[in-house]
Coordinates of C-alpha atoms in Angstrom, one line a residue:
Chain S
M1 CA -26.7 -4.9 -22.0
T2 CA -27.6 -8.2 -23.3
T3 CA -24.5 -11.0 -23.8
N4 CA -22.9 -12.7 -26.5
G5 CA -24.8 -16.2 -25.4
S6 CA -21.5 -17.9 -24.5
T7 CA -21.8 -21.4 -23.6
L8 CA -19.2 -23.4 -21.2
D9 CA -19.4 -27.0 -21.8
A10 CA -17.9 -29.2 -19.5
R11 CA -17.0 -32.9 -20.7
E12 CA -15.8 -35.8 -18.5
L13 CA -14.3 -34.1 -16.1
A14 CA -11.9 -36.3 -13.6
F15 CA -10.5 -34.8 -10.9
K16 CA -8.8 -35.6 -7.5
Y17 CA -6.4 -33.6 -4.9
R18 CA -2.5 -34.2 -4.4
H19 CA -3.2 -36.7 -1.5
S20 CA -7.6 -37.2 -1.7
G21 CA -9.2 -40.2 -3.4
Q22 CA -10.9 -39.5 -6.8
I23 CA -13.4 -36.1 -6.5
L24 CA -14.5 -35.9 -9.5
H25 CA -15.4 -39.3 -11.8
D26 CA -16.2 -38.0 -15.8
V27 CA -18.8 -35.2 -14.8
S28 CA -20.2 -33.7 -17.8
A29 CA -22.6 -30.7 -18.0
S30 CA -23.2 -27.7 -20.2
I31 CA -23.8 -23.9 -18.5
T32 CA -26.2 -22.6 -21.7
P33 CA -27.4 -18.7 -22.0
G34 CA -30.5 -17.7 -20.3
S35 CA -30.5 -20.6 -17.9
F36 CA -29.7 -20.9 -14.6
L37 CA -28.4 -24.4 -13.4
A38 CA -28.5 -25.6 -9.8
I39 CA -25.9 -28.2 -8.9
L40 CA -27.5 -29.9 -5.8
G41 CA -25.2 -32.6 -3.6
M42 CA -24.4 -33.3 -0.5
N43 CA -21.2 -31.8 1.4
G44 CA -18.1 -33.3 0.1
S45 CA -19.7 -34.8 -3.3
G46 CA -17.5 -32.5 -5.1
K47 CA -19.6 -29.7 -6.2
S48 CA -17.6 -26.9 -5.4
T49 CA -14.4 -28.2 -7.4
F50 CA -16.5 -29.0 -10.2
L51 CA -17.4 -25.2 -10.3
S52 CA -13.8 -24.6 -9.9
C53 CA -12.5 -26.9 -12.7
L54 CA -15.5 -25.0 -14.7
D55 CA -13.1 -21.5 -14.2
G56 CA -10.2 -23.1 -14.7
L57 CA -9.4 -22.2 -11.0
L58 CA -8.5 -25.8 -11.2
S59 CA -7.4 -28.1 -14.0
P60 CA -9.3 -31.3 -14.1
Q61 CA -6.9 -34.7 -14.7
K62 CA -8.8 -35.8 -17.5
G63 CA -11.7 -34.6 -19.8
V64 CA -12.0 -30.5 -21.0
V65 CA -14.2 -27.9 -20.2
I66 CA -15.0 -25.8 -24.0
L67 CA -16.2 -22.1 -24.0
D68 CA -17.6 -21.1 -27.0
G69 CA -15.9 -24.3 -29.0
T70 CA -12.8 -23.4 -27.4
Q71 CA -10.8 -25.4 -24.8
L72 CA -10.7 -23.0 -21.7
K73 CA -6.8 -23.9 -21.1
Q74 CA -6.4 -22.4 -24.4
V75 CA -8.4 -18.9 -23.7
S76 CA -6.4 -16.2 -22.2
R77 CA -7.0 -15.0 -18.7
E78 CA -8.1 -11.8 -19.5
D79 CA -10.8 -13.2 -22.4
R80 CA -11.4 -16.1 -20.2
A81 CA -12.3 -13.2 -17.2
K82 CA -14.6 -11.5 -19.9
S83 CA -16.8 -14.6 -20.2
I84 CA -16.6 -16.0 -16.8
A85 CA -17.5 -14.4 -13.7
Y86 CA -16.8 -16.8 -10.4
V87 CA -18.6 -15.8 -7.4
T88 CA -16.7 -17.8 -4.2
Q89 CA -17.7 -18.5 -1.0
H90 CA -14.2 -17.2 0.3
S91 CA -14.2 -13.8 -0.9
H92 CA -12.2 -11.5 1.7
A93 CA -14.3 -8.2 2.2
N94 CA -11.1 -5.3 1.9
R95 CA -10.9 -2.0 3.0
L96 CA -12.4 -1.0 -0.8
T97 CA -15.3 1.6 -1.0
V98 CA -18.3 -0.2 -2.7
Y99 CA -17.5 1.8 -5.6
D100 CA -14.1 0.5 -5.8
A101 CA -14.8 -2.9 -5.3
L102 CA -17.3 -2.7 -8.1
L103 CA -14.6 -1.4 -10.5
L104 CA -12.8 -3.8 -9.5
G105 CA -15.0 -6.0 -11.5
R106 CA -13.5 -4.0 -14.9
K107 CA -10.0 -5.6 -14.2
P108 CA -9.9 -7.8 -17.4
Y109 CA -10.8 -4.8 -19.6
I110 CA -8.8 -1.8 -17.8
R111 CA -5.0 -1.4 -19.2
S112 CA -3.8 1.0 -17.1
M113 CA -6.6 3.5 -16.2
P114 CA -10.5 3.1 -15.9
S115 CA -12.4 4.3 -19.5
A116 CA -15.4 6.4 -19.3
Q117 CA -16.9 3.0 -20.3
D118 CA -15.8 1.2 -17.2
Y119 CA -17.0 3.9 -14.9
Q120 CA -20.3 3.7 -17.1
A121 CA -20.5 0.1 -16.5
V122 CA -19.8 0.5 -12.3
D123 CA -22.7 3.6 -12.9
D124 CA -24.9 1.5 -14.4
V125 CA -25.0 -1.8 -11.7
I126 CA -25.0 0.7 -9.0
E127 CA -28.5 2.1 -10.6
R128 CA -29.8 -1.0 -11.7
L129 CA -29.3 -2.7 -7.7
D130 CA -30.5 0.8 -6.1
L131 CA -26.3 1.1 -4.5
T132 CA -26.4 4.9 -4.3
P133 CA -26.2 5.2 -1.2
F134 CA -23.4 2.7 -0.2
A135 CA -21.3 3.4 -2.7
L136 CA -19.1 5.1 -0.8
R137 CA -19.4 2.5 2.0
Y138 CA -16.2 0.3 3.1
V139 CA -17.0 -3.5 2.0
D140 CA -15.8 -4.7 5.4
E141 CA -18.2 -2.6 7.1
L142 CA -21.3 -4.1 5.6
S143 CA -23.2 -6.8 6.5
G144 CA -22.8 -10.6 5.1
G145 CA -25.9 -10.2 2.8
E146 CA -24.9 -6.6 1.8
Y147 CA -21.2 -7.9 0.7
Q148 CA -22.9 -10.8 -1.0
K149 CA -25.1 -8.8 -2.9
I150 CA -22.1 -6.4 -3.8
I151 CA -19.7 -9.5 -5.0
I152 CA -22.3 -10.7 -6.9
A153 CA -22.8 -6.8 -8.3
R154 CA -19.2 -6.9 -9.1
A155 CA -19.7 -9.9 -11.2
F156 CA -22.5 -8.4 -13.2
V157 CA -19.8 -5.3 -14.0
Q158 CA -17.7 -7.7 -15.1
Q159 CA -20.2 -8.2 -17.8
A160 CA -19.4 -11.8 -18.5
D161 CA -21.7 -13.8 -20.7
V162 CA -21.2 -17.0 -18.0
L163 CA -22.0 -16.6 -14.0
L164 CA -20.6 -19.6 -11.7
L165 CA -21.7 -18.7 -8.3
D166 CA -20.2 -21.1 -5.1
E167 CA -23.1 -21.5 -2.2
P168 CA -24.1 -18.1 -3.2
T169 CA -26.9 -18.2 -0.4
N170 CA -24.5 -19.2 2.3
N171 CA -25.4 -17.7 5.7
L172 CA -28.0 -15.1 4.7
D173 CA -31.0 -15.2 6.1
M174 CA -34.4 -16.0 3.9
A175 CA -35.3 -12.6 2.7
N176 CA -31.3 -12.0 1.5
Q177 CA -31.1 -15.3 0.1
A178 CA -34.4 -14.6 -2.2
E179 CA -33.0 -11.0 -2.8
V180 CA -29.4 -12.4 -4.2
L181 CA -31.5 -15.2 -6.4
Q182 CA -33.7 -13.0 -7.9
L183 CA -30.6 -10.5 -9.3
V184 CA -29.2 -13.9 -10.8
R185 CA -32.6 -15.3 -12.3
D186 CA -33.1 -11.5 -13.5
E187 CA -30.0 -11.2 -15.2
V188 CA -30.2 -14.8 -16.9
D189 CA -33.9 -13.4 -18.0
T190 CA -32.9 -10.4 -19.4
R191 CA -29.3 -10.7 -20.6
N192 CA -29.5 -14.2 -21.7
L193 CA -26.7 -14.9 -19.1
A194 CA -25.5 -18.2 -18.6
A195 CA -25.5 -19.3 -14.5
A196 CA -24.7 -22.3 -12.5
A197 CA -24.8 -22.1 -8.9
V198 CA -23.8 -24.5 -5.9
M199 CA -26.8 -24.3 -3.3
H200 CA -28.0 -26.6 -0.7
D201 CA -31.5 -25.9 -0.4
V202 CA -33.5 -27.9 -2.9
N203 CA -36.7 -25.3 -2.6
L204 CA -34.5 -22.3 -3.4
A205 CA -33.3 -23.8 -6.3
L206 CA -36.4 -25.1 -7.4
R207 CA -37.8 -21.3 -7.1
Y208 CA -35.4 -19.9 -9.0
C209 CA -33.0 -22.3 -11.7
D210 CA -34.3 -24.1 -14.4
R211 CA -32.1 -27.0 -15.0
F212 CA -30.7 -29.3 -11.8
L213 CA -27.5 -31.1 -12.2
L214 CA -27.6 -34.0 -9.5
I215 CA -24.3 -35.0 -8.0
K216 CA -23.5 -37.7 -5.9
E217 CA -19.8 -38.9 -4.8
G218 CA -18.4 -37.1 -7.8
R219 CA -20.4 -38.7 -10.4
V220 CA -23.5 -37.2 -12.1
L221 CA -26.9 -39.2 -10.9
D222 CA -29.2 -37.0 -13.4
C223 CA -29.2 -33.8 -15.1
G224 CA -32.2 -31.6 -16.5
G225 CA -35.6 -29.7 -15.8
P226 CA -37.7 -29.5 -12.6
E227 CA -38.8 -33.1 -13.1
V228 CA -35.4 -34.8 -12.2
I229 CA -36.2 -33.5 -8.4
T230 CA -38.7 -36.5 -7.3
P231 CA -38.6 -38.2 -3.8
E232 CA -36.8 -41.2 -5.7
S233 CA -33.7 -39.0 -6.8
I234 CA -33.7 -37.0 -3.3
Q235 CA -33.5 -40.2 -1.6
Q236 CA -30.5 -40.8 -3.6
V237 CA -28.6 -38.0 -3.3
Y238 CA -29.1 -36.7 0.4
G239 CA -30.3 -40.4 1.6
I240 CA -33.5 -39.1 2.7
S241 CA -37.3 -39.3 2.3
A242 CA -39.2 -36.2 0.8
D243 CA -42.7 -35.6 -0.7
I244 CA -42.6 -32.9 -3.0
I245 CA -45.7 -31.1 -3.6
T246 CA -47.4 -27.9 -5.4
H247 CA -48.2 -25.0 -3.9
N248 CA -49.0 -21.6 -6.2
G249 CA -47.2 -23.7 -8.7
H250 CA -44.3 -24.2 -7.1
R251 CA -42.7 -27.2 -6.8
I252 CA -41.8 -27.9 -2.8
V253 CA -39.9 -30.6 -1.4
I254 CA -40.7 -31.7 2.4
P255 CA -38.4 -34.1 4.0
L256 CA -40.1 -36.7 6.0
Chain Z
M1 CA -28.9 -3.1 7.6
E2 CA -29.8 -6.2 5.4
V3 CA -30.2 -6.5 1.6
E4 CA -33.5 -5.5 1.7
E5 CA -32.4 -2.2 2.9
L6 CA -29.8 -1.9 0.6
S7 CA -32.1 -2.0 -2.1
Q8 CA -34.8 0.1 -0.8
S9 CA -35.3 2.9 -3.3
H10 CA -33.4 6.0 -2.4
A11 CA -34.1 9.2 -4.0
S12 CA -31.1 9.5 -6.2
L13 CA -30.1 11.1 -9.4
P14 CA -28.4 9.3 -11.9
G15 CA -24.8 9.2 -11.7
S16 CA -24.7 10.8 -8.2
A17 CA -22.8 8.0 -7.0
R18 CA -19.9 8.9 -9.4
R19 CA -20.0 12.4 -8.2
S20 CA -19.9 11.5 -4.9
Y21 CA -17.3 8.7 -5.5
Q22 CA -15.0 11.6 -7.3
G23 CA -15.1 14.1 -4.4
Y24 CA -14.1 10.5 -2.7
I25 CA -10.8 10.5 -4.7
R26 CA -10.2 14.1 -4.6
H27 CA -9.8 13.6 -0.8
K28 CA -7.2 10.5 -1.3
W29 CA -5.3 13.3 -3.4
L30 CA -5.2 15.7 -0.3
V31 CA -4.1 13.3 1.9
L32 CA -1.3 12.7 -0.4
V33 CA -0.3 16.5 -1.3
V34 CA -0.7 16.8 2.9
G35 CA 2.0 14.1 3.2
V36 CA 4.4 15.7 0.6
V37 CA 4.1 18.7 2.1
L38 CA 4.9 17.4 5.3
L39 CA 7.8 15.8 3.5
L40 CA 9.2 19.2 1.8
M41 CA 8.6 20.7 5.3
L42 CA 10.6 17.9 7.4
T43 CA 13.5 18.1 5.0
I44 CA 13.9 22.0 5.3
V45 CA 14.1 21.4 9.2
S46 CA 16.6 18.4 9.0
I47 CA 18.6 20.7 6.6
M48 CA 18.5 23.6 9.4
S49 CA 18.9 21.3 12.0
G50 CA 22.6 20.9 13.8
S51 CA 24.9 23.5 14.3
A52 CA 25.5 25.4 10.9
N53 CA 22.9 27.5 11.5
L54 CA 22.0 28.3 8.0
S55 CA 18.9 30.5 7.2
I56 CA 15.7 29.4 5.8
S57 CA 16.8 31.8 2.9
Q58 CA 20.1 30.6 3.0
V59 CA 18.7 26.8 2.7
L60 CA 16.5 27.6 0.0
A61 CA 19.4 29.7 -1.9
A62 CA 21.1 26.5 -1.8
L63 CA 19.1 24.2 -2.6
V64 CA 18.4 25.7 -6.1
G65 CA 22.3 25.7 -6.6
S66 CA 23.0 29.5 -5.5
G67 CA 24.1 31.5 -2.2
D68 CA 27.4 30.8 -0.7
D69 CA 29.8 28.1 -0.9
Y70 CA 29.6 27.3 3.0
S71 CA 25.7 26.9 2.9
R72 CA 25.7 24.7 -0.1
I73 CA 28.6 22.5 1.1
V74 CA 26.6 22.1 4.4
V75 CA 23.2 22.0 2.4
W76 CA 24.8 19.2 -0.6
N77 CA 27.5 17.7 1.1
L78 CA 26.5 17.1 4.8
R79 CA 22.6 17.2 5.1
M80 CA 21.1 16.3 1.9
P81 CA 22.8 12.5 1.6
H82 CA 21.4 11.3 4.6
I83 CA 18.1 13.4 3.8
L84 CA 18.2 11.8 0.3
T85 CA 18.9 8.5 1.8
A86 CA 15.9 8.9 4.0
M87 CA 13.7 9.2 1.5
V88 CA 14.8 6.9 -0.8
G89 CA 14.7 4.4 1.7
G90 CA 11.4 4.9 3.2
V91 CA 9.8 4.9 0.0
A92 CA 11.3 1.6 -1.1
L93 CA 10.6 -0.1 2.3
A94 CA 7.0 1.3 2.3
L95 CA 6.4 0.1 -1.3
A96 CA 8.0 -3.2 -0.6
G97 CA 5.9 -3.4 2.5
C98 CA 2.3 -2.6 0.3
S99 CA 3.6 -5.4 -2.4
F100 CA 4.4 -8.1 0.5
Q101 CA 1.2 -7.7 2.7
S102 CA -1.0 -7.4 -0.9
V103 CA 0.8 -10.7 -2.5
L104 CA 0.6 -12.4 0.8
R105 CA -2.6 -11.3 2.1
N106 CA -0.9 -11.0 5.3
P107 CA -0.9 -7.4 7.7
L108 CA 2.3 -8.7 9.3
A109 CA 4.3 -9.7 6.0
S110 CA 7.5 -7.3 5.6
A111 CA 10.7 -7.5 5.1
S112 CA 11.7 -7.7 9.0
T113 CA 8.7 -10.5 9.3
L114 CA 9.8 -12.7 5.7
G115 CA 13.6 -13.1 7.2
V116 CA 14.9 -10.5 4.4
A117 CA 16.6 -8.2 7.4
Q118 CA 18.0 -11.3 9.3
G119 CA 19.2 -12.6 5.9
A120 CA 21.3 -9.3 5.5
A121 CA 22.7 -9.1 9.0
F122 CA 24.0 -13.2 8.5
G123 CA 25.3 -11.8 5.3
A124 CA 26.9 -8.6 6.9
S125 CA 28.2 -10.8 9.7
V126 CA 30.2 -12.8 7.0
A127 CA 31.6 -10.1 5.5
I128 CA 32.9 -8.4 8.3
I129 CA 33.9 -11.7 10.2
V130 CA 34.7 -14.1 7.7
L131 CA 36.0 -12.0 4.8
G132 CA 37.4 -9.3 6.9
A133 CA 35.4 -6.1 5.9
G134 CA 35.0 -4.8 9.2
G135 CA 36.5 -4.2 12.5
T136 CA 37.6 -1.7 14.7
S137 CA 40.4 1.2 14.3
A138 CA 43.2 1.0 16.3
A139 CA 43.9 4.5 16.3
H140 CA 40.5 5.9 16.9
E141 CA 39.0 2.7 18.6
A142 CA 36.0 3.2 16.4
V143 CA 34.1 0.9 13.9
V144 CA 35.5 1.3 10.6
F145 CA 34.3 -1.2 7.7
S146 CA 37.4 -1.3 5.7
S147 CA 35.4 -2.7 2.7
P148 CA 32.0 -1.0 3.0
S149 CA 30.9 -2.5 -0.8
L150 CA 32.2 -6.2 0.0
T151 CA 29.8 -5.8 3.0
A152 CA 27.0 -4.3 0.9
V153 CA 27.1 -7.0 -1.6
C154 CA 27.0 -10.2 1.2
A155 CA 24.1 -8.7 3.2
F156 CA 22.2 -8.0 -0.1
G157 CA 22.8 -11.4 -1.0
G158 CA 21.8 -13.0 2.3
A159 CA 18.8 -10.9 2.4
M160 CA 18.1 -12.0 -1.0
L161 CA 18.9 -15.6 0.3
S162 CA 15.6 -16.0 2.6
T163 CA 13.0 -15.3 -0.3
L164 CA 15.1 -17.2 -3.1
V165 CA 14.7 -20.4 -0.7
I166 CA 10.8 -19.9 -0.3
L167 CA 10.7 -19.1 -4.0
G168 CA 12.5 -22.4 -4.4
L169 CA 10.4 -24.6 -2.3
S170 CA 7.5 -23.2 -4.0
R171 CA 8.3 -24.9 -7.3
F172 CA 8.2 -28.3 -6.0
R173 CA 5.1 -27.5 -3.8
D174 CA 2.3 -25.0 -3.8
M175 CA 2.7 -23.1 -1.1
T176 CA -0.3 -20.8 0.3
P177 CA 0.8 -17.2 1.6
E178 CA 0.3 -18.8 5.3
S179 CA 3.3 -21.0 4.6
I180 CA 5.0 -18.9 2.8
V181 CA 5.2 -16.3 5.8
L182 CA 5.7 -19.2 8.0
A183 CA 8.8 -20.5 6.5
G184 CA 9.8 -16.8 6.1
V185 CA 9.5 -17.0 10.2
A186 CA 11.5 -20.1 10.4
L187 CA 13.9 -19.0 7.9
S188 CA 14.1 -15.6 9.8
A189 CA 15.1 -17.7 13.4
L190 CA 17.6 -19.7 11.0
F191 CA 19.6 -16.8 10.0
S192 CA 19.6 -15.2 13.6
G193 CA 21.2 -18.8 14.8
A194 CA 23.6 -18.8 12.4
T195 CA 24.6 -14.9 12.8
A196 CA 24.7 -15.8 16.3
L197 CA 27.0 -18.6 15.7
V198 CA 29.2 -16.9 13.4
Q199 CA 29.6 -14.1 15.9
Y200 CA 30.3 -16.5 18.6
F201 CA 33.7 -17.2 17.0
A202 CA 34.5 -13.7 16.1
E203 CA 36.7 -11.4 17.9
D204 CA 35.3 -8.4 19.8
T205 CA 36.1 -6.1 17.4
Q206 CA 34.5 -7.7 15.0
V207 CA 31.4 -8.6 16.9
A208 CA 31.3 -4.4 17.9
A209 CA 31.3 -3.9 13.7
V210 CA 28.5 -6.2 12.9
V211 CA 26.4 -4.9 15.6
F212 CA 27.1 -1.3 14.6
W213 CA 26.3 -2.3 11.1
T214 CA 22.7 -3.7 12.5
F215 CA 22.1 -0.7 14.3
G216 CA 21.5 1.0 10.7
S217 CA 22.5 4.4 9.4
L218 CA 21.4 6.7 6.7
R219 CA 24.7 8.4 7.6
R220 CA 27.4 6.3 5.6
V221 CA 25.9 6.4 2.5
T222 CA 27.7 7.9 -0.5
Y223 CA 26.0 9.8 -3.5
R224 CA 27.2 6.7 -5.7
E225 CA 25.5 4.2 -3.4
L226 CA 22.1 6.4 -2.7
A227 CA 22.7 6.8 -6.7
I228 CA 22.3 3.0 -6.9
M229 CA 19.4 2.7 -4.3
A230 CA 17.3 5.1 -6.3
A231 CA 17.9 3.9 -9.5
V232 CA 16.5 0.2 -8.0
T233 CA 13.8 1.8 -6.5
A234 CA 12.5 3.8 -9.2
A235 CA 12.7 0.3 -11.3
C236 CA 10.8 -0.9 -8.5
A237 CA 8.4 1.3 -8.0
I238 CA 7.1 1.5 -11.5
F239 CA 7.0 -2.5 -11.2
F240 CA 4.8 -2.4 -8.6
H241 CA 2.6 0.9 -10.1
F242 CA 1.6 -1.6 -12.9
N243 CA 0.5 -3.9 -10.4
R244 CA -1.8 -2.1 -8.8
W245 CA -4.8 -3.6 -10.0
N246 CA -3.8 -6.6 -9.3
Y247 CA -2.7 -5.7 -5.7
N248 CA -6.6 -4.6 -5.2
A249 CA -7.9 -8.2 -7.0
M250 CA -5.6 -10.2 -4.9
E251 CA -6.8 -9.3 -1.5
S252 CA -10.5 -10.0 -2.6
G253 CA -8.6 -13.9 -2.2
E254 CA -7.2 -16.1 -4.5
A255 CA -10.4 -17.3 -6.4
S256 CA -12.1 -14.3 -6.9
A257 CA -8.6 -12.6 -8.2
H258 CA -8.0 -15.5 -10.7
S259 CA -11.9 -14.9 -11.8
L260 CA -10.9 -11.3 -12.6
G261 CA -7.8 -12.7 -14.8
V262 CA -5.0 -12.7 -12.3
N263 CA -2.3 -15.1 -12.7
V264 CA -2.2 -15.2 -8.5
K265 CA 0.7 -17.7 -8.4
G266 CA 2.9 -15.8 -10.8
V267 CA 2.1 -12.4 -9.5
R268 CA 2.5 -13.3 -6.0
L269 CA 6.4 -14.8 -6.7
V270 CA 7.8 -12.2 -8.9
N271 CA 6.3 -9.7 -6.8
M272 CA 7.9 -11.1 -3.6
L273 CA 11.5 -11.1 -5.5
V274 CA 10.9 -7.5 -6.6
A275 CA 9.6 -6.5 -3.3
T276 CA 12.6 -8.4 -1.6
V277 CA 15.1 -6.6 -4.2
A278 CA 13.9 -3.2 -3.2
S279 CA 14.5 -3.7 0.5
S280 CA 17.5 -5.9 0.0
T281 CA 19.2 -2.8 -1.5
I282 CA 18.2 -0.4 1.4
I283 CA 19.3 -2.4 3.9
A284 CA 22.6 -3.2 2.2
F285 CA 23.3 -0.1 2.2
C286 CA 21.9 1.4 5.4
G287 CA 21.5 -1.6 7.7
I288 CA 18.3 -3.3 9.5
I289 CA 15.5 -0.3 9.2
N290 CA 12.7 -1.9 11.1
F291 CA 9.2 -0.9 11.2
V292 CA 9.0 1.5 8.4
G293 CA 7.5 -1.3 5.7
L294 CA 5.3 -2.5 8.0
V295 CA 3.8 0.9 9.7
A296 CA 3.4 3.0 6.5
P297 CA 1.4 0.9 4.9
H298 CA -1.0 0.1 7.6
V299 CA -1.2 4.0 8.4
M300 CA -2.3 5.2 5.2
R301 CA -4.5 2.6 5.0
R302 CA -6.3 4.0 7.9
F303 CA -6.6 7.3 5.8
I304 CA -7.3 6.1 2.1
G305 CA -8.6 2.6 2.3
S306 CA -7.1 -0.3 0.7
D307 CA -7.2 0.9 -3.0
Y308 CA -3.7 0.0 -4.3
R309 CA -3.8 3.1 -6.6
Y310 CA -3.7 5.5 -3.9
L311 CA -2.6 3.4 -1.4
L312 CA 1.3 2.8 -3.2
P313 CA 2.0 6.7 -3.5
S314 CA 0.6 7.7 0.0
S315 CA 2.6 4.7 1.6
A316 CA 5.8 6.1 -0.6
V317 CA 5.2 9.2 0.8
A318 CA 4.6 8.3 4.6
G319 CA 7.4 5.6 4.2
A320 CA 9.9 8.8 3.4
V321 CA 8.2 10.9 6.0
L322 CA 8.9 8.4 9.0
L323 CA 12.2 7.7 8.0
L324 CA 13.2 11.1 7.5
A325 CA 11.4 12.2 11.1
S326 CA 13.6 9.0 12.9
D327 CA 16.0 10.7 11.2
L328 CA 16.1 14.1 12.5
L329 CA 15.0 12.5 15.9
A330 CA 18.0 10.2 15.7
S331 CA 20.3 13.3 15.3
S332 CA 18.6 15.4 17.8
L333 CA 17.6 13.7 20.9
V334 CA 20.9 13.8 22.2
P335 CA 23.5 16.3 21.7
S336 CA 26.4 15.6 19.4
V337 CA 25.1 12.0 19.3
V338 CA 23.7 10.2 16.3
L339 CA 21.8 7.4 17.6
P340 CA 20.8 4.1 15.9
I341 CA 18.4 4.7 13.1
S342 CA 17.1 1.1 13.7
A343 CA 16.0 1.7 17.2
I344 CA 14.4 5.4 16.4
T345 CA 12.4 3.6 13.5
S346 CA 11.0 1.1 16.3
F347 CA 10.0 3.8 19.0
V348 CA 8.2 5.8 16.9
G349 CA 6.9 2.9 14.2
A350 CA 5.6 0.6 17.6
P351 CA 3.7 3.5 19.4
L352 CA 2.2 4.3 15.6
F353 CA 1.2 0.8 15.4
L354 CA -0.2 0.3 18.8
W355 CA -2.5 3.5 18.1
L356 CA -3.6 2.0 15.1
L357 CA -4.6 -1.0 16.7
M358 CA -6.2 0.9 19.6
R359 CA -7.9 2.9 17.2
G360 CA -9.4 -0.3 15.8
A361 CA -7.5 -0.1 12.2
H362 CA -8.5 -2.7 9.4
R363 CA -5.5 -5.0 8.1

């Protein structure tokens, strides 16, 4: 099912925690349909905070988040959950079966009992992602890679137009990193999903994302297509020297 | 097994996951039915226990309102009040335990660990010692409660106090589930200290009455009090039922629950309040009853997982079974003596809890 093509706009967001310094300084960005945005920056640069502001989990002291022309804080919780799915870094594996964990993705739609549509949405994702043999396994018995895939699958069951991911490849091996990001890329391409992910691996970002937001100390350094990833921008963001080569049509960053 | 294995193409027919899932759901229903049958069997055994020597046909006849007067009096006046109290109390404490454990994402959260029981003991102490609601009868040298209603009201107030303080604090400062549990532990210690101080300045007879109250008893509850307990429990059960999807979401973590449309803070605070009302009502009338709210949800998690759509009803049944079985033990272990229910629930609950831990139970 193709999305309605929602756009999530952040306009000049400023945020600080109660006892911290300023985390975000006037950060603006757009998450647009059919595009996968990588949010890049060093640890502590405010990437995850920015993502939390985009989902309404944190309220910025200044600036607004706009979902399809409406301020996010004016959107009801249920409507927000139908529009934005957020895959967090700190999701807890509880004692639900994979099927139940996926059905939980229908929470914004369920009044009391899940409808036939809700079950169908779960069945479709299970089939699409080949999860049938795992449907009745408890999620707290899955490996890290399996669990991450289930959490992303739950976001697909949520059928939101915008998908936000906070370090989705954390603690995953190379094969699982590729698998998880390919799942998102496929959804972006086939369902016109608008996606954004906080990422640490610039090469994975270059491989699977098409737009890049570079953040340093809570400020946007640059935002745009792959051309914004240059030896100079890598030096600015991460403080290291790097070369960029092209191999089989893919750009690769090599730290020097 | 890793993601690539997850994605291996398996020869699975479309919809086969749903069919397997439906079988899994039938298993949960089966567990629930077994629990209800066990509860009914325990009820019959409880009615038949004691010196009345009723046959099963007399019991069944009395239960449906027919049979001889003697059987009906024994069943409805002597046995059913405490049997029904055990059922209602077990249901309320188990449901409150489910709610606490979910919204605080803490396997140790219960009325006993959040200061509710200690607050109730403090309230009862104030009623008995300061307000003179209990003491020892000179004629019979037995503990009497001259004003059980006052004791119940003060115990209820004391039990609510701990949660109300926590809710009050959370209005001024965001409190994480961990800090709420720690605040509950601190308030438990505070209430225990306050209770000890009140008792220190009391007469021996009053202290005896307080100690007797804290032992817990299902047998001092009247039908009128039972009706209050049942009404509160039913109202809270409906509330918990409507929150079952919120509980499932909240167990995934705050950010995940928020992403699924849950008002995390609101659900947590309101559920704490309702769960406290449920457990406080039971404690106010029955005294301290340990472990039921903690163990019943854990036992059922072992059998059917953490899906609250099924965990709530099955924990309710498990709570009723646990309390009724404890009551049966309390009245049958020593001839002519009914042992304190709180001691028996601990003796039944603690080994059960240890067994769950040894079996590697989850949460």
